[in-house]
Amino acid sequence: MTHDPRRDRLDTLLLTEATQRLSTAEARELESLLADYPNADRDLYALPAAVADRIISGPGEPMPAHLAGILQRSAAAYMPAPPSPSTLKSAANQRPAWVVWSGWAAAAVLAAILLYVVWPKPKLPVLTPDQRYELVRTQPGTKQFAGKDKAGVALGEVVWNAEKQEGFIKVSGLPVLDPSREQYQLWIVDPAQKHPIDGGLFDVSPDGTALIPVKAALKVKDAQAFAVTRERAGGVVVTEKTIPEMTLVMGLKKDA
Amino acid sequence: MIDCVLPRIAAGDRAAVPECISRYGGLVWSLARRFLGNLTDAEDAVQDVFIELWKNAARFDPTRSSEPTYITMIARRRLIDRKRRTARAPVPQALSDDPVGVPGDNERIEIEDEAARASAALSELREDERRVIQMAVYQGLTHEEIAAATGLPLGTVKTHIRRGLLRVRERLTTGGGET
């Protein structure tokens, strides 16, 4: 059997990642090796480490109730859209009736209890992306960011409300990419973080436009700027692009 | 196997949200408290973990692990990263609020079944190997810190961790899979 030092290095990095933080260079190296070894198991060591952790740590302590309310609200912003009624009906038909009804009953009771305790406001009506953009833009405390590419062809605007951790990006004039190879990735520059925060992946329409919600991977404390980069399909954890290499950089609008 | 909640989250079922928080809020909170100590940091970290769960619930594969183990793995990744960034030592603090998120009986049975197999694997390790695993996994020490604390060569520390985790992994794989 041929010895493969790069495979050994991948194994070492997976072992390190399971128990301690990788450096930025190591994280990049790991992503690169995983791309080269698509059959490698990313969770080879992380999964047994998680089980071992639970064995050693034993029963946990309960979470504060107020935190449950915060988590409940974050779910609405980050979860996939609920299925259409016809999809729900189709899925329900594939399960025994008692499973469906008991599941719905339990969920309804739990939902009712938590809604009563923590739900902050009535559910908003369904709005178009344009309407949601305007809604965020006109909220108190919302900041607006804007920028162009070097050629002045592509434009980007972001509205971001720090209190609600909610925002939208609107772009135009961007080249259409092959989403199986490359995607645009949004980044949020926050001095509280060492690296820009991942704000989500997006593709543009055939006319080069997109209007999508900002999906911050971490809580954003103080957004100073937003940037868009071209990354490989699926995105990256930390962008390697320097500011001149970024597709768009959007700074705070002075008149905002 | 108990009914998994993450597939329902992945399908956009909003009714699954309070159930997910109720089942796993305590688990994630406890991990965050142990890794970070500071209450504010722990609350921020718990939010990060759940945001990742809301966004990536579809990645959970029930044939590879139980749901609580998967969530523990996701939480550990986030917390390890945050702990190194903030570089603060854990400081025990009193609870600030009414509690939620205590595991139910069914959940505990599933957890215990998986844990029993992993525990058996750990018990087969030598004492020094078990100690190294505990320092790496539970105390969150770096491999270099473990080497300094135990006097073992760095290579031996890594070998102990690799061997121990693979032993657990094998036991989980060959022990009949998930219940």
CSV table of C-alpha atoms in Angstrom, one decimal:
chain,number,residue,atom,x,y,z
A,1,MET,CA,0.0,0.0,0.0
A,2,THR,CA,1.4,3.4,-1.0
A,3,HIS,CA,2.1,5.8,1.8
A,4,ASP,CA,0.3,9.1,1.2
A,5,PRO,CA,1.7,12.0,3.4
A,6,ARG,CA,-1.1,14.3,2.3
A,7,ARG,CA,-3.7,11.8,3.5
A,8,ASP,CA,-1.7,11.6,6.8
A,9,ARG,CA,-1.7,15.3,7.1
A,10,LEU,CA,-5.5,15.4,6.5
A,11,ASP,CA,-5.9,12.9,9.3
A,12,THR,CA,-3.8,15.0,11.7
A,13,LEU,CA,-5.8,18.1,10.9
A,14,LEU,CA,-9.1,16.3,11.5
A,15,LEU,CA,-7.8,15.0,14.8
A,16,THR,CA,-6.7,18.5,15.8
A,17,GLU,CA,-10.0,20.0,14.7
A,18,ALA,CA,-12.0,17.6,16.9
A,19,THR,CA,-10.4,18.8,20.1
A,20,GLN,CA,-8.8,22.2,19.5
A,21,ARG,CA,-9.1,25.2,17.2
A,22,LEU,CA,-7.2,25.2,14.0
A,23,SER,CA,-5.2,28.2,13.0
A,24,THR,CA,-6.4,30.1,10.0
A,25,ALA,CA,-3.7,28.5,7.8
A,26,GLU,CA,-4.5,25.1,9.1
A,27,ALA,CA,-8.2,25.6,8.5
A,28,ARG,CA,-7.5,26.6,4.9
A,29,GLU,CA,-5.2,23.6,4.5
A,30,LEU,CA,-7.9,21.3,5.9
A,31,GLU,CA,-10.5,22.7,3.5
A,32,SER,CA,-8.1,22.2,0.6
A,33,LEU,CA,-7.3,18.6,1.6
A,34,LEU,CA,-11.0,17.8,2.0
A,35,ALA,CA,-11.6,19.0,-1.5
A,36,ASP,CA,-8.8,16.8,-2.7
A,37,TYR,CA,-10.1,13.8,-0.8
A,38,PRO,CA,-13.9,14.0,-1.2
A,39,ASN,CA,-14.5,10.6,0.4
A,40,ALA,CA,-12.7,11.5,3.6
A,41,ASP,CA,-15.0,11.6,6.7
A,42,ARG,CA,-15.0,15.1,8.1
A,43,ASP,CA,-16.5,13.8,11.4
A,44,LEU,CA,-14.1,10.9,11.8
A,45,TYR,CA,-12.8,12.2,15.2
A,46,ALA,CA,-15.3,15.0,15.9
A,47,LEU,CA,-18.2,12.5,16.3
A,48,PRO,CA,-16.6,10.2,18.9
A,49,ALA,CA,-15.2,13.3,20.7
A,50,ALA,CA,-18.8,14.5,21.0
A,51,VAL,CA,-20.0,11.1,22.4
A,52,ALA,CA,-17.0,11.0,24.8
A,53,ASP,CA,-17.8,14.5,25.9
A,54,ARG,CA,-21.3,13.6,26.8
A,55,ILE,CA,-20.2,10.5,28.7
A,56,ILE,CA,-17.6,12.4,30.7
A,57,SER,CA,-19.7,15.5,31.4
A,58,GLY,CA,-22.9,13.7,32.5
A,59,PRO,CA,-26.2,15.5,32.9
A,60,GLY,CA,-26.2,19.1,31.9
A,61,GLU,CA,-27.8,22.1,33.6
A,62,PRO,CA,-31.0,23.7,32.3
A,63,MET,CA,-30.9,26.7,30.0
A,64,PRO,CA,-32.3,30.1,31.2
A,65,ALA,CA,-35.9,30.7,30.0
A,66,HIS,CA,-35.2,34.1,28.5
A,67,LEU,CA,-32.6,32.5,26.1
A,68,ALA,CA,-35.3,30.2,24.7
A,69,GLY,CA,-37.2,33.3,23.5
A,70,ILE,CA,-34.2,34.6,21.7
A,71,LEU,CA,-33.6,31.3,20.1
A,72,GLN,CA,-37.2,31.1,19.0
A,73,ARG,CA,-37.0,34.4,17.3
A,74,SER,CA,-33.7,33.5,15.5
A,75,ALA,CA,-35.4,30.4,14.1
A,76,ALA,CA,-37.8,32.5,12.1
A,77,ALA,CA,-35.0,34.3,10.4
A,78,TYR,CA,-32.7,31.4,9.6
A,79,MET,CA,-34.9,28.3,9.1
A,80,PRO,CA,-35.8,27.2,5.6
A,81,ALA,CA,-39.2,28.4,4.4
A,82,PRO,CA,-42.1,26.1,5.5
A,83,PRO,CA,-43.5,23.8,2.8
A,84,SER,CA,-46.6,24.7,0.9
A,85,PRO,CA,-49.9,23.2,2.1
A,86,SER,CA,-49.9,20.7,-0.8
A,87,THR,CA,-46.4,19.5,0.2
A,88,LEU,CA,-47.5,19.1,3.8
A,89,LYS,CA,-50.5,17.1,2.8
A,90,SER,CA,-48.4,14.8,0.6
A,91,ALA,CA,-45.9,14.2,3.4
A,92,ALA,CA,-48.6,13.6,5.9
A,93,ASN,CA,-50.2,11.0,3.7
A,94,GLN,CA,-47.0,8.9,3.8
A,95,ARG,CA,-47.2,8.4,7.6
A,96,PRO,CA,-49.6,6.5,9.8
A,97,ALA,CA,-52.5,8.7,10.9
A,98,TRP,CA,-51.7,8.3,14.7
A,99,VAL,CA,-48.1,9.5,14.1
A,100,VAL,CA,-49.3,12.5,12.2
A,101,TRP,CA,-52.0,13.4,14.8
A,102,SER,CA,-50.0,12.7,17.9
A,103,GLY,CA,-47.0,14.6,16.5
A,104,TRP,CA,-49.1,17.6,15.6
A,105,ALA,CA,-50.9,17.5,18.9
A,106,ALA,CA,-47.6,17.5,20.9
A,107,ALA,CA,-46.2,20.2,18.7
A,108,ALA,CA,-49.3,22.3,19.1
A,109,VAL,CA,-49.2,22.1,22.9
A,110,LEU,CA,-45.4,22.9,23.0
A,111,ALA,CA,-45.8,25.7,20.5
A,112,ALA,CA,-48.8,27.2,22.4
A,113,ILE,CA,-46.9,27.2,25.7
A,114,LEU,CA,-43.8,28.8,24.2
A,115,LEU,CA,-45.7,31.3,22.1
A,116,TYR,CA,-47.6,32.4,25.2
A,117,VAL,CA,-44.4,32.9,27.2
A,118,VAL,CA,-42.0,34.4,24.7
A,119,TRP,CA,-43.4,35.3,21.3
A,120,PRO,CA,-42.7,39.0,21.0
A,121,LYS,CA,-45.2,40.1,18.3
A,122,PRO,CA,-47.8,38.9,15.9
A,123,LYS,CA,-46.5,37.0,12.9
A,124,LEU,CA,-45.8,39.4,10.0
A,125,PRO,CA,-47.8,39.0,6.8
A,126,VAL,CA,-45.9,37.5,3.9
A,127,LEU,CA,-44.0,40.3,2.1
A,128,THR,CA,-42.1,40.3,-1.1
A,129,PRO,CA,-38.3,40.7,-0.9
A,130,ASP,CA,-38.6,44.3,-2.0
A,131,GLN,CA,-41.2,45.0,0.7
A,132,ARG,CA,-39.0,43.3,3.3
A,133,TYR,CA,-36.0,45.3,2.2
A,134,GLU,CA,-38.0,48.5,2.6
A,135,LEU,CA,-39.3,47.4,6.0
A,136,VAL,CA,-35.8,46.9,7.3
A,137,ARG,CA,-34.6,50.1,5.6
A,138,THR,CA,-37.2,52.2,7.4
A,139,GLN,CA,-36.8,50.7,10.8
A,140,PRO,CA,-35.2,52.9,13.5
A,141,GLY,CA,-31.5,52.1,13.9
A,142,THR,CA,-31.0,50.6,10.5
A,143,LYS,CA,-27.7,51.5,8.8
A,144,GLN,CA,-27.3,51.6,5.0
A,145,PHE,CA,-24.2,50.6,3.1
A,146,ALA,CA,-23.3,51.0,-0.5
A,147,GLY,CA,-20.4,50.5,-3.0
A,148,LYS,CA,-19.4,49.9,-6.6
A,149,ASP,CA,-16.9,47.6,-8.2
A,150,LYS,CA,-13.7,49.0,-9.7
A,151,ALA,CA,-15.2,49.4,-13.1
A,152,GLY,CA,-18.3,51.1,-11.7
A,153,VAL,CA,-20.6,48.5,-13.3
A,154,ALA,CA,-21.7,46.4,-10.3
A,155,LEU,CA,-23.5,48.1,-7.5
A,156,GLY,CA,-24.4,46.9,-4.1
A,157,GLU,CA,-26.5,48.2,-1.3
A,158,VAL,CA,-27.1,46.7,2.2
A,159,VAL,CA,-29.6,47.6,4.9
A,160,TRP,CA,-28.7,46.3,8.3
A,161,ASN,CA,-30.5,46.5,11.6
A,162,ALA,CA,-28.1,45.6,14.4
A,163,GLU,CA,-30.7,45.3,17.1
A,164,LYS,CA,-32.8,42.8,15.1
A,165,GLN,CA,-29.7,41.2,13.5
A,166,GLU,CA,-31.6,41.5,10.2
A,167,GLY,CA,-30.6,42.9,6.9
A,168,PHE,CA,-30.8,42.6,3.1
A,169,ILE,CA,-28.3,43.0,0.2
A,170,LYS,CA,-29.4,44.3,-3.2
A,171,VAL,CA,-26.9,43.9,-6.0
A,172,SER,CA,-26.9,44.7,-9.8
A,173,GLY,CA,-24.5,44.4,-12.6
A,174,LEU,CA,-22.7,41.3,-11.4
A,175,PRO,CA,-21.6,38.6,-13.9
A,176,VAL,CA,-23.7,35.4,-13.8
A,177,LEU,CA,-21.6,32.5,-12.4
A,178,ASP,CA,-21.9,28.8,-12.9
A,179,PRO,CA,-23.3,27.9,-9.5
A,180,SER,CA,-21.8,24.4,-9.7
A,181,ARG,CA,-18.3,26.0,-9.7
A,182,GLU,CA,-18.6,29.4,-8.2
A,183,GLN,CA,-20.9,31.4,-6.0
A,184,TYR,CA,-21.0,34.9,-4.5
A,185,GLN,CA,-20.5,35.1,-0.8
A,186,LEU,CA,-21.4,38.0,1.4
A,187,TRP,CA,-19.1,39.0,4.3
A,188,ILE,CA,-19.7,41.4,7.3
A,189,VAL,CA,-16.8,43.3,8.6
A,190,ASP,CA,-17.1,43.5,12.4
A,191,PRO,CA,-14.1,44.7,14.5
A,192,ALA,CA,-15.3,42.3,17.2
A,193,GLN,CA,-14.3,39.4,15.0
A,194,LYS,CA,-10.9,38.4,13.8
A,195,HIS,CA,-12.2,37.5,10.3
A,196,PRO,CA,-15.1,38.9,8.3
A,197,ILE,CA,-18.4,37.1,9.3
A,198,ASP,CA,-20.0,34.8,6.7
A,199,GLY,CA,-23.2,36.5,5.6
A,200,GLY,CA,-24.4,33.8,3.2
A,201,LEU,CA,-24.1,32.6,-0.3
A,202,PHE,CA,-26.1,33.8,-3.3
A,203,ASP,CA,-26.4,33.6,-7.0
A,204,VAL,CA,-27.6,36.4,-9.3
A,205,SER,CA,-30.5,36.3,-11.7
A,206,PRO,CA,-29.7,36.3,-15.5
A,207,ASP,CA,-29.9,40.1,-15.4
A,208,GLY,CA,-27.1,40.2,-12.9
A,209,THR,CA,-29.3,41.2,-9.9
A,210,ALA,CA,-30.1,39.7,-6.6
A,211,LEU,CA,-32.0,40.7,-3.5
A,212,ILE,CA,-31.5,38.4,-0.6
A,213,PRO,CA,-31.5,38.5,3.3
A,214,VAL,CA,-28.2,38.7,5.1
A,215,LYS,CA,-27.6,35.4,6.9
A,216,ALA,CA,-24.9,36.2,9.5
A,217,ALA,CA,-23.2,33.0,10.8
A,218,LEU,CA,-22.4,34.8,14.0
A,219,LYS,CA,-24.0,37.6,16.0
A,220,VAL,CA,-22.8,40.9,14.5
A,221,LYS,CA,-21.9,43.4,17.1
A,222,ASP,CA,-20.8,46.4,15.0
A,223,ALA,CA,-21.0,46.1,11.2
A,224,GLN,CA,-18.5,48.5,9.7
A,225,ALA,CA,-18.8,47.3,6.1
A,226,PHE,CA,-20.1,44.5,3.9
A,227,ALA,CA,-18.2,42.8,1.1
A,228,VAL,CA,-19.0,40.3,-1.7
A,229,THR,CA,-16.4,37.8,-3.0
A,230,ARG,CA,-16.4,35.1,-5.6
A,231,GLU,CA,-15.8,31.8,-4.0
A,232,ARG,CA,-16.0,28.1,-4.9
A,233,ALA,CA,-19.4,26.5,-4.9
A,234,GLY,CA,-20.6,26.0,-1.3
A,235,GLY,CA,-18.6,28.9,0.0
A,236,VAL,CA,-15.7,29.0,2.4
A,237,VAL,CA,-15.3,29.4,6.1
A,238,VAL,CA,-12.8,32.2,5.9
A,239,THR,CA,-12.2,34.1,2.6
A,240,GLU,CA,-8.7,34.4,1.3
A,241,LYS,CA,-9.5,37.4,-0.8
A,242,THR,CA,-7.8,40.7,0.1
A,243,ILE,CA,-9.9,43.9,-0.2
A,244,PRO,CA,-8.6,44.7,-3.7
A,245,GLU,CA,-9.6,41.2,-4.8
A,246,MET,CA,-13.1,41.5,-3.5
A,247,THR,CA,-15.9,41.9,-6.0
A,248,LEU,CA,-17.8,44.6,-4.0
A,249,VAL,CA,-17.0,46.5,-0.8
A,250,MET,CA,-19.9,48.4,0.6
A,251,GLY,CA,-19.2,51.1,3.2
A,252,LEU,CA,-21.5,53.1,5.4
A,253,LYS,CA,-23.5,55.7,3.5
A,254,LYS,CA,-22.8,59.1,4.8
A,255,ASP,CA,-26.3,60.4,4.3
A,256,ALA,CA,-27.9,57.4,6.0
B,1,MET,CA,-35.3,5.7,18.2
B,2,ILE,CA,-37.1,8.8,19.4
B,3,ASP,CA,-38.6,11.0,16.9
B,4,CYS,CA,-35.9,13.3,15.5
B,5,VAL,CA,-36.6,17.0,15.4
B,6,LEU,CA,-33.9,18.2,13.1
B,7,PRO,CA,-35.4,16.8,9.9
B,8,ARG,CA,-38.6,18.7,10.7
B,9,ILE,CA,-36.5,21.9,11.2
B,10,ALA,CA,-34.9,21.2,7.8
B,11,ALA,CA,-38.3,20.9,6.3
B,12,GLY,CA,-39.3,24.3,7.6
B,13,ASP,CA,-41.7,23.0,10.2
B,14,ARG,CA,-42.0,25.9,12.6
B,15,ALA,CA,-43.8,23.8,15.2
B,16,ALA,CA,-40.5,21.8,15.7
B,17,VAL,CA,-38.7,24.9,16.9
B,18,PRO,CA,-39.9,25.0,20.5
B,19,GLU,CA,-39.5,21.2,20.7
B,20,CYS,CA,-35.8,21.5,19.5
B,21,ILE,CA,-35.2,24.2,22.0
B,22,SER,CA,-36.8,22.3,24.8
B,23,ARG,CA,-34.9,19.1,24.0
B,24,TYR,CA,-31.5,20.4,23.4
B,25,GLY,CA,-31.3,23.9,25.0
B,26,GLY,CA,-30.0,22.5,28.2
B,27,LEU,CA,-27.4,20.4,26.4
B,28,VAL,CA,-26.0,23.3,24.4
B,29,TRP,CA,-26.2,25.7,27.3
B,30,SER,CA,-24.2,23.3,29.5
B,31,LEU,CA,-21.5,22.9,26.9
B,32,ALA,CA,-21.3,26.6,26.5
B,33,ARG,CA,-21.1,27.2,30.2
B,34,ARG,CA,-18.3,24.7,30.5
B,35,PHE,CA,-16.3,25.9,27.5
B,36,LEU,CA,-16.7,29.6,28.2
B,37,GLY,CA,-17.7,30.2,31.8
B,38,ASN,CA,-18.8,33.7,31.3
B,39,LEU,CA,-22.6,34.0,31.1
B,40,THR,CA,-22.7,36.6,28.4
B,41,ASP,CA,-20.3,34.7,26.2
B,42,ALA,CA,-22.2,31.5,26.8
B,43,GLU,CA,-25.5,33.1,25.8
B,44,ASP,CA,-23.9,34.5,22.6
B,45,ALA,CA,-22.4,31.1,21.8
B,46,VAL,CA,-25.7,29.3,22.3
B,47,GLN,CA,-27.3,31.6,19.8
B,48,ASP,CA,-24.5,30.9,17.3
B,49,VAL,CA,-25.0,27.2,17.7
B,50,PHE,CA,-28.8,27.3,17.2
B,51,ILE,CA,-28.5,29.6,14.2
B,52,GLU,CA,-26.2,27.0,12.7
B,53,LEU,CA,-28.8,24.3,13.5
B,54,TRP,CA,-31.6,26.3,12.0
B,55,LYS,CA,-29.6,26.8,8.8
B,56,ASN,CA,-28.0,23.4,8.5
B,57,ALA,CA,-30.4,21.0,10.1
B,58,ALA,CA,-30.6,19.0,6.8
B,59,ARG,CA,-27.0,17.9,7.3
B,60,PHE,CA,-28.0,15.6,10.2
B,61,ASP,CA,-27.8,12.0,9.2
B,62,PRO,CA,-29.6,9.7,11.7
B,63,THR,CA,-27.7,6.6,10.4
B,64,ARG,CA,-24.4,8.1,11.6
B,65,SER,CA,-25.2,9.4,15.0
B,66,SER,CA,-28.0,10.2,17.4
B,67,GLU,CA,-29.4,13.6,17.3
B,68,PRO,CA,-28.0,14.8,20.7
B,69,THR,CA,-24.5,13.6,19.6
B,70,TYR,CA,-24.8,15.5,16.3
B,71,ILE,CA,-25.8,18.6,18.2
B,72,THR,CA,-23.0,18.1,20.6
B,73,MET,CA,-20.6,17.9,17.7
B,74,ILE,CA,-21.9,21.1,16.1
B,75,ALA,CA,-21.8,22.9,19.5
B,76,ARG,CA,-18.3,21.7,20.3
B,77,ARG,CA,-16.9,23.0,16.9
B,78,ARG,CA,-18.4,26.4,17.5
B,79,LEU,CA,-17.3,26.6,21.2
B,80,ILE,CA,-13.8,25.4,20.5
B,81,ASP,CA,-13.4,28.2,17.9
B,82,ARG,CA,-14.9,30.8,20.3
B,83,LYS,CA,-12.9,29.7,23.3
B,84,ARG,CA,-9.6,30.1,21.5
B,85,ARG,CA,-10.7,33.5,20.2
B,86,THR,CA,-11.7,34.8,23.6
B,87,ALA,CA,-9.0,32.9,25.4
B,88,ARG,CA,-10.8,33.1,28.7
B,89,ALA,CA,-10.7,30.5,31.5
B,90,PRO,CA,-14.0,29.0,32.5
B,91,VAL,CA,-15.5,30.7,35.6
B,92,PRO,CA,-18.4,29.0,37.3
B,93,GLN,CA,-21.4,31.3,37.8
B,94,ALA,CA,-24.8,31.1,39.3
B,95,LEU,CA,-27.8,30.6,37.0
B,96,SER,CA,-29.6,33.8,36.2
B,97,ASP,CA,-33.1,32.7,35.2
B,98,ASP,CA,-35.7,30.0,35.3
B,99,PRO,CA,-34.6,26.8,33.6
B,100,VAL,CA,-35.8,25.0,30.5
B,101,GLY,CA,-34.5,22.1,28.4
B,102,VAL,CA,-34.3,19.1,30.8
B,103,PRO,CA,-34.0,15.9,28.8
B,104,GLY,CA,-37.1,13.6,28.9
B,105,ASP,CA,-37.1,9.9,29.7
B,106,ASN,CA,-37.1,8.7,26.1
B,107,GLU,CA,-34.3,11.0,25.2
B,108,ARG,CA,-32.3,9.8,28.2
B,109,ILE,CA,-32.7,6.2,27.2
B,110,GLU,CA,-31.4,6.8,23.7
B,111,ILE,CA,-28.5,8.8,25.1
B,112,GLU,CA,-27.7,6.1,27.6
B,113,ASP,CA,-27.7,3.4,25.0
B,114,GLU,CA,-25.2,5.2,22.7
B,115,ALA,CA,-23.2,6.4,25.7
B,116,ALA,CA,-23.0,2.8,27.1
B,117,ARG,CA,-21.3,1.6,23.9
B,118,ALA,CA,-18.9,4.5,23.9
B,119,SER,CA,-18.3,4.2,27.6
B,120,ALA,CA,-17.3,0.5,27.1
B,121,ALA,CA,-14.8,1.6,24.5
B,122,LEU,CA,-13.3,4.1,26.8
B,123,SER,CA,-13.1,1.6,29.6
B,124,GLU,CA,-10.9,-0.6,27.4
B,125,LEU,CA,-8.3,2.1,27.2
B,126,ARG,CA,-5.3,2.3,29.5
B,127,GLU,CA,-5.5,4.8,32.4
B,128,ASP,CA,-3.1,7.2,30.8
B,129,GLU,CA,-5.0,7.1,27.5
B,130,ARG,CA,-8.3,7.8,29.2
B,131,ARG,CA,-6.7,10.7,31.1
B,132,VAL,CA,-5.5,12.2,27.9
B,133,ILE,CA,-8.9,11.8,26.2
B,134,GLN,CA,-10.5,13.5,29.2
B,135,MET,CA,-8.1,16.4,29.1
B,136,ALA,CA,-8.5,16.9,25.4
B,137,VAL,CA,-12.3,16.4,25.1
B,138,TYR,CA,-13.7,17.6,28.4
B,139,GLN,CA,-11.1,20.1,29.7
B,140,GLY,CA,-10.4,21.4,26.2
B,141,LEU,CA,-6.6,21.5,26.7
B,142,THR,CA,-4.5,21.7,23.6
B,143,HIS,CA,-2.3,18.8,22.7
B,144,GLU,CA,0.8,20.8,23.7
B,145,GLU,CA,-0.8,21.7,27.1
B,146,ILE,CA,-1.6,18.0,27.7
B,147,ALA,CA,2.0,17.1,26.9
B,148,ALA,CA,3.2,19.7,29.4
B,149,ALA,CA,0.8,18.6,32.1
B,150,THR,CA,1.4,14.9,31.8
B,151,GLY,CA,5.1,14.8,30.7
B,152,LEU,CA,4.2,12.7,27.7
B,153,PRO,CA,5.8,13.4,24.4
B,154,LEU,CA,3.5,15.4,22.0
B,155,GLY,CA,3.4,12.5,19.6
B,156,THR,CA,2.3,10.1,22.3
B,157,VAL,CA,-0.5,12.5,23.3
B,158,LYS,CA,-1.8,12.6,19.7
B,159,THR,CA,-1.5,8.9,19.4
B,160,HIS,CA,-3.6,8.4,22.6
B,161,ILE,CA,-6.3,10.8,21.4
B,162,ARG,CA,-6.4,9.2,18.0
B,163,ARG,CA,-6.5,5.7,19.3
B,164,GLY,CA,-9.1,6.5,21.9
B,165,LEU,CA,-11.5,8.3,19.6
B,166,LEU,CA,-11.2,5.6,16.9
B,167,ARG,CA,-12.0,3.0,19.5
B,168,VAL,CA,-15.1,4.9,20.4
B,169,ARG,CA,-16.0,5.3,16.8
B,170,GLU,CA,-15.5,1.6,16.0
B,171,ARG,CA,-17.7,0.7,19.0
B,172,LEU,CA,-20.5,3.0,17.8
B,173,THR,CA,-20.2,1.6,14.3
B,174,THR,CA,-20.1,-2.1,15.2
B,175,GLY,CA,-22.3,-1.9,18.2
B,176,GLY,CA,-25.5,-2.1,16.2
B,177,GLY,CA,-25.8,1.5,15.1
B,178,GLU,CA,-28.3,3.9,16.5
B,179,THR,CA,-31.3,2.6,18.5
